[in-house]
Tab-separated table of C-alpha atoms in Angstrom:
chain	number	residue	atom	x	y	z
A	23	GLU	CA	117.044	94.130	67.308
A	24	ASP	CA	113.813	92.936	65.349
A	25	GLU	CA	110.840	93.873	67.547
A	26	THR	CA	108.940	90.944	65.765
A	27	TRP	CA	111.170	88.444	67.286
A	28	CYS	CA	111.953	90.307	70.408
A	29	PRO	CA	109.199	92.726	71.396
A	30	PRO	CA	110.363	95.456	74.069
A	31	GLU	CA	107.586	94.434	76.432
A	32	ARG	CA	109.145	90.992	76.584
A	33	ASN	CA	112.409	92.353	77.897
A	34	PHE	CA	110.489	94.588	80.237
A	35	LEU	CA	108.902	91.564	81.740
A	36	LYS	CA	112.151	89.632	81.890
A	37	ALA	CA	113.653	92.570	83.862
A	38	PHE	CA	110.560	92.532	86.202
A	39	TYR	CA	111.186	88.684	86.671
A	40	THR	CA	114.736	89.258	87.702
A	41	ASP	CA	114.145	92.154	90.259
A	42	ALA	CA	111.299	90.218	91.965
A	43	LYS	CA	113.470	87.078	92.140
A	44	GLY	CA	111.526	85.088	89.677
A	45	GLN	CA	113.459	81.894	90.361
A	46	GLU	CA	111.711	81.663	93.748
A	47	TRP	CA	108.199	82.132	92.451
A	48	THR	CA	105.711	79.317	93.012
A	49	ASN	CA	104.650	79.341	89.320
A	50	VAL	CA	106.868	80.265	86.512
A	51	THR	CA	105.153	78.652	83.719
A	52	GLY	CA	106.369	79.980	80.376
A	53	TRP	CA	108.449	82.689	81.921
A	54	ILE	CA	111.668	83.750	80.005
A	55	ASN	CA	111.221	80.843	77.664
A	56	GLU	CA	113.170	81.746	74.466
A	57	PHE	CA	110.581	79.905	72.143
A	58	ASN	CA	107.262	81.106	73.240
A	59	ASN	CA	105.302	84.376	73.301
A	60	HIS	CA	105.506	86.419	76.381
A	61	CYS	CA	101.682	86.791	76.363
A	62	GLU	CA	101.708	83.045	77.280
A	63	TRP	CA	103.544	83.574	80.396
A	64	HIS	CA	101.772	82.769	83.756
A	65	GLY	CA	99.895	85.848	84.951
A	66	VAL	CA	100.389	87.858	81.895
A	67	LYS	CA	97.371	88.889	79.572
A	68	CYS	CA	97.804	90.777	76.380
A	69	ASN	CA	95.664	92.561	73.910
A	70	GLU	CA	95.370	91.931	70.224
A	71	GLU	CA	98.588	93.866	69.701
A	72	ASP	CA	100.527	91.650	72.138
A	73	LYS	CA	100.687	94.606	74.494
A	74	VAL	CA	100.436	93.676	78.223
A	75	ILE	CA	97.094	94.837	79.720
A	76	LYS	CA	97.134	92.524	82.855
A	77	LEU	CA	99.948	91.292	85.221
A	78	MET	CA	98.400	89.244	87.821
A	79	LEU	CA	100.891	87.478	90.144
A	80	GLY	CA	99.252	87.620	93.532
A	81	ASN	CA	100.338	85.193	96.157
A	82	GLY	CA	103.024	83.972	93.785
A	83	GLY	CA	106.084	83.980	96.113
A	84	LEU	CA	107.481	87.213	94.581
A	85	SER	CA	110.153	88.938	96.669
A	86	GLY	CA	112.895	91.461	95.840
A	87	ARG	CA	111.292	94.640	94.505
A	88	ILE	CA	108.890	95.993	91.886
A	89	SER	CA	111.033	96.889	88.924
A	90	ASP	CA	111.145	100.446	87.427
A	91	VAL	CA	110.460	98.962	84.135
A	92	ILE	CA	106.923	98.301	85.037
A	93	SER	CA	106.191	101.891	84.036
A	94	SER	CA	107.116	100.928	80.396
A	95	LEU	CA	104.114	98.651	80.076
A	96	THR	CA	102.162	101.494	78.990
A	97	SER	CA	98.952	99.623	77.991
A	98	ILE	CA	98.711	97.885	81.472
A	99	GLU	CA	95.224	98.118	83.043
A	100	THR	CA	95.569	95.705	85.965
A	101	LEU	CA	98.514	95.170	88.261
A	102	ASP	CA	97.876	92.705	90.829
A	103	LEU	CA	100.826	91.829	93.125
A	104	ARG	CA	98.981	91.128	96.357
A	105	ASP	CA	100.133	88.707	99.090
A	106	ASN	CA	103.798	88.520	98.276
A	107	ASP	CA	107.058	89.653	99.980
A	108	LEU	CA	108.038	92.584	97.766
A	109	LYS	CA	110.059	95.333	99.385
A	110	GLY	CA	111.318	98.691	98.327
A	111	SER	CA	109.187	101.569	97.050
A	112	ILE	CA	106.494	101.953	94.468
A	113	PRO	CA	108.251	103.082	91.180
A	114	ASN	CA	107.422	106.774	90.277
A	115	GLY	CA	106.677	105.819	86.711
A	116	ILE	CA	103.623	104.005	87.764
A	117	GLY	CA	101.906	107.351	88.138
A	118	LYS	CA	102.257	107.758	84.319
A	119	LEU	CA	100.309	104.584	83.449
A	120	VAL	CA	97.192	106.402	82.131
A	121	ASN	CA	95.260	103.175	81.323
A	122	LEU	CA	95.828	101.610	84.850
A	123	SER	CA	92.517	100.835	86.498
A	124	SER	CA	93.514	98.427	89.165
A	125	PHE	CA	96.752	98.659	91.275
A	126	ILE	CA	96.777	96.089	93.947
A	127	VAL	CA	99.861	95.538	96.136
A	128	SER	CA	98.367	94.802	99.502
A	129	TYR	CA	100.055	92.574	102.143
A	130	ASN	CA	103.732	93.170	101.021
A	131	VAL	CA	106.477	95.032	102.814
A	132	ILE	CA	106.410	98.178	100.512
A	133	THR	CA	107.880	101.186	102.034
A	134	GLY	CA	108.255	104.913	101.098
A	135	SER	CA	105.419	107.078	99.790
A	136	ILE	CA	102.881	107.012	97.090
A	137	PRO	CA	103.947	108.921	93.953
A	138	ASP	CA	102.286	112.154	93.216
A	139	GLY	CA	101.446	110.966	89.744
A	140	PHE	CA	98.721	108.606	91.236
A	141	GLY	CA	96.474	111.713	91.368
A	142	ASN	CA	96.438	111.893	87.747
A	143	LEU	CA	95.251	108.366	86.912
A	144	SER	CA	91.657	109.180	85.792
A	145	ASN	CA	90.825	105.614	85.097
A	146	LEU	CA	91.884	104.101	88.640
A	147	GLN	CA	88.972	102.228	90.118
A	148	LEU	CA	90.855	99.932	92.468
A	149	LEU	CA	93.681	100.974	94.792
A	150	HIS	CA	94.648	98.442	97.483
A	151	ILE	CA	97.915	99.432	99.251
A	152	HIS	CA	97.085	98.281	102.706
A	153	GLY	CA	99.161	95.896	104.658
A	154	ASN	CA	102.424	97.620	103.766
A	155	ARG	CA	104.691	100.235	105.522
A	156	LEU	CA	103.878	103.241	103.358
A	157	ARG	CA	103.990	106.792	104.877
A	158	GLY	CA	102.938	110.324	104.108
A	159	THR	CA	99.983	111.231	101.986
A	160	VAL	CA	98.111	109.552	99.265
A	161	PRO	CA	97.416	112.048	96.549
A	162	HIS	CA	93.806	113.093	96.068
A	163	LEU	CA	92.623	110.525	93.468
A	164	ALA	CA	91.130	111.870	90.118
A	165	SER	CA	88.353	109.211	90.177
A	166	LYS	CA	85.904	108.247	92.772
A	167	GLY	CA	85.510	104.803	94.242
A	168	GLN	CA	82.330	102.865	93.211
A	169	HIS	CA	82.374	100.695	96.247
A	170	TYR	CA	83.457	100.606	99.872
A	171	SER	CA	86.408	98.439	98.933
A	172	SER	CA	87.560	100.617	95.985
A	173	PHE	CA	90.433	102.489	97.635
A	174	ILE	CA	92.081	100.939	100.760
A	175	SER	CA	95.093	102.067	102.584
A	176	ASP	CA	96.801	101.828	106.037
A	177	CYS	CA	95.002	105.063	107.073
A	178	GLY	CA	93.568	103.730	110.232
A	179	SER	CA	94.589	103.723	113.926
A	180	PRO	CA	96.524	102.436	115.490
A	181	SER	CA	99.345	102.669	113.088
A	182	VAL	CA	102.750	101.230	113.019
A	183	PHE	CA	103.841	104.798	112.804
A	184	ASP	CA	103.391	107.860	114.903
A	185	SER	CA	100.514	108.815	112.618
A	186	PRO	CA	98.700	106.691	110.008
A	187	LEU	CA	99.028	107.226	106.285
A	188	ASP	CA	96.781	110.147	105.148
A	189	CYS	CA	94.463	109.282	102.330
A	190	PRO	CA	91.636	111.780	101.736
A	191	SER	CA	90.208	109.676	98.788
A	192	CYS	CA	90.164	106.292	100.543
A	193	THR	CA	86.852	104.556	101.016
A	194	MET	CA	88.333	102.052	103.614
A	195	CYS	CA	91.153	102.534	106.226
A	196	CYS	CA	93.033	99.640	107.802
A	197	ASN	CA	95.092	99.745	111.012
A	198	SER	CA	98.029	97.869	112.426
A	199	GLN	CA	95.757	95.236	113.869
A	200	SER	CA	94.447	94.328	110.416
A	201	GLU	CA	90.980	95.994	111.229
A	202	CYS	CA	89.465	97.808	108.199
A	203	ASP	CA	86.598	100.327	108.502
A	204	VAL	CA	84.604	102.011	105.899
A	205	THR	CA	85.392	105.795	106.072
A	206	GLU	CA	84.219	108.044	103.106
A	207	LYS	CA	80.551	107.046	102.666
A	208	LYS	CA	79.907	106.503	106.399
A	209	THR	CA	81.367	109.969	107.178
A	210	ASP	CA	79.427	111.707	104.442
A	211	PHE	CA	76.278	110.002	105.737
A	212	GLY	CA	76.844	111.166	109.344
A	213	MET	CA	77.741	114.646	108.190
A	214	TRP	CA	74.702	115.294	105.899
A	215	SER	CA	72.279	113.652	108.359
A	216	SER	CA	73.578	116.065	111.151
A	217	VAL	CA	73.423	119.062	108.892
A	218	PHE	CA	69.633	118.256	107.752
A	219	ILE	CA	68.374	117.213	111.088
A	220	GLY	CA	70.000	120.350	112.592
A	221	SER	CA	68.516	122.460	109.853
A	222	ALA	CA	64.999	121.026	110.541
A	223	VAL	CA	65.178	121.628	114.223
A	224	PHE	CA	66.515	125.231	113.628
A	225	PHE	CA	63.669	125.900	111.251
A	226	ALA	CA	61.105	124.508	113.650
A	227	LEU	CA	62.494	126.687	116.616
A	228	LEU	CA	62.472	129.727	114.398
A	229	ILE	CA	58.812	129.292	113.512
A	230	LEU	CA	58.065	128.736	117.258
A	231	SER	CA	59.883	131.849	118.460
A	232	THR	CA	58.202	133.910	115.707
A	233	THR	CA	54.777	132.639	116.716
A	234	VAL	CA	55.527	133.299	120.477
A	235	ILE	CA	56.590	136.854	119.784
A	236	LYS	CA	53.496	137.394	117.581
A	237	GLU	CA	51.379	136.164	120.490
A	238	ILE	CA	52.885	138.481	122.869
A	239	CYS	CA	52.597	141.561	120.536
A	240	THR	CA	48.965	140.776	119.828
A	241	SER	CA	48.008	139.905	123.422
A	242	GLY	CA	44.818	141.363	124.379
A	243	GLN	CA	43.821	142.263	120.825
A	244	ASN	CA	41.060	140.438	118.779
A	245	VAL	CA	43.526	139.349	116.029
A	246	PRO	CA	43.446	135.725	114.761
A	247	LEU	CA	46.895	134.344	115.412
A	248	THR	CA	47.172	132.077	112.573
A	249	SER	CA	45.320	133.602	109.537
A	250	ASN	CA	48.450	135.219	107.906
A	251	GLU	CA	50.746	132.278	108.896
A	252	HIS	CA	48.341	129.842	107.456
A	253	TYR	CA	48.035	131.763	104.283
A	254	THR	CA	51.854	131.931	103.981
A	255	ILE	CA	52.360	128.312	104.707
A	256	GLY	CA	49.172	126.773	103.479
A	257	LYS	CA	46.237	125.445	105.520
A	258	ASP	CA	46.774	121.961	104.066
A	259	SER	CA	50.421	121.878	104.713
A	260	VAL	CA	51.976	119.612	107.391
A	261	TYR	CA	54.105	122.607	108.241
A	262	SER	CA	51.001	124.379	109.530
A	263	PHE	CA	51.308	122.206	112.668
A	264	PHE	CA	54.291	124.299	113.615
A	265	LEU	CA	51.760	126.968	114.283
A	266	SER	CA	49.944	124.769	116.826
A	267	SER	CA	50.610	124.970	120.456
A	268	ASN	CA	49.960	121.178	120.650
A	269	VAL	CA	53.183	119.112	121.385
A	270	THR	CA	52.055	116.096	119.426
A	271	ALA	CA	51.457	118.280	116.365
A	272	TRP	CA	54.889	119.689	116.828
A	273	VAL	CA	56.560	116.213	117.108
A	274	PHE	CA	54.664	115.075	113.883
A	275	ALA	CA	55.765	118.037	111.991
A	276	VAL	CA	59.431	117.799	112.985
A	277	ALA	CA	59.445	113.957	112.240
A	278	VAL	CA	57.968	114.661	108.617
A	279	LEU	CA	60.424	117.382	107.935
A	280	THR	CA	63.378	115.278	109.050
A	281	THR	CA	62.115	112.317	106.857
A	282	GLN	CA	61.787	114.606	103.881
A	283	THR	CA	65.422	115.979	104.144
A	284	LEU	CA	66.796	112.469	104.537
A	285	CYS	CA	64.921	111.221	101.584
A	286	PHE	CA	66.283	114.113	99.571
A	287	VAL	CA	69.813	113.111	100.505
A	288	PHE	CA	69.554	109.530	99.458
A	289	PHE	CA	67.325	109.814	96.341
A	290	HIS	CA	67.950	113.264	94.772
């Protein structure tokens, strides 16, 4: 057939329409009309070459399943099928759509697992797969989410299954009660805060114990306790307070050290 009159992507969309029970959609404006361009169909956006780059049919009454031919839309960047009644599994071929930046199928009835190819989608910035019945592990994603809502899945507890979906790259996890919590950034903050505060306390205790031992060893001798220590740390340094026996000085020094480490985490 002459592709000028019957572009392959037009046929791919017609197959998608059939498998998703297009006759039941709430808006089918232009779809499968023999006398118009497929880029004029509701929810379809094309580039200058009439290649589909967006398919946005959220909350449109779709049911049936996601057709395997979706992976033939090789230029697609956004696939938004949220809030429908789609069943079946996610086609493996979607993991080969290298231009895909947004994959949104939240709140459907999709089952199965996430194709391994999703881990190779370096342009993926938005992945919303929560509100389904997916199992297993979401592959480690090649890109990093820019926002708390970038990568969302049903990785929270309680789950409709014995164990929730495993999603190491997810920025937010939802549970069976439709409660969603931020995961990655909050976890990193807690972990690094604990590491740095713990390090500060350890450093302070190390200096204290060294000073005590020095004092014991020099007991009864007329040797200035802080001369060498002050030279090493610096007389004008706040860390010199660690050489003091005054509790207030110690509290101030630990507070300053903790603040500095936290500032390093956030602004480095």
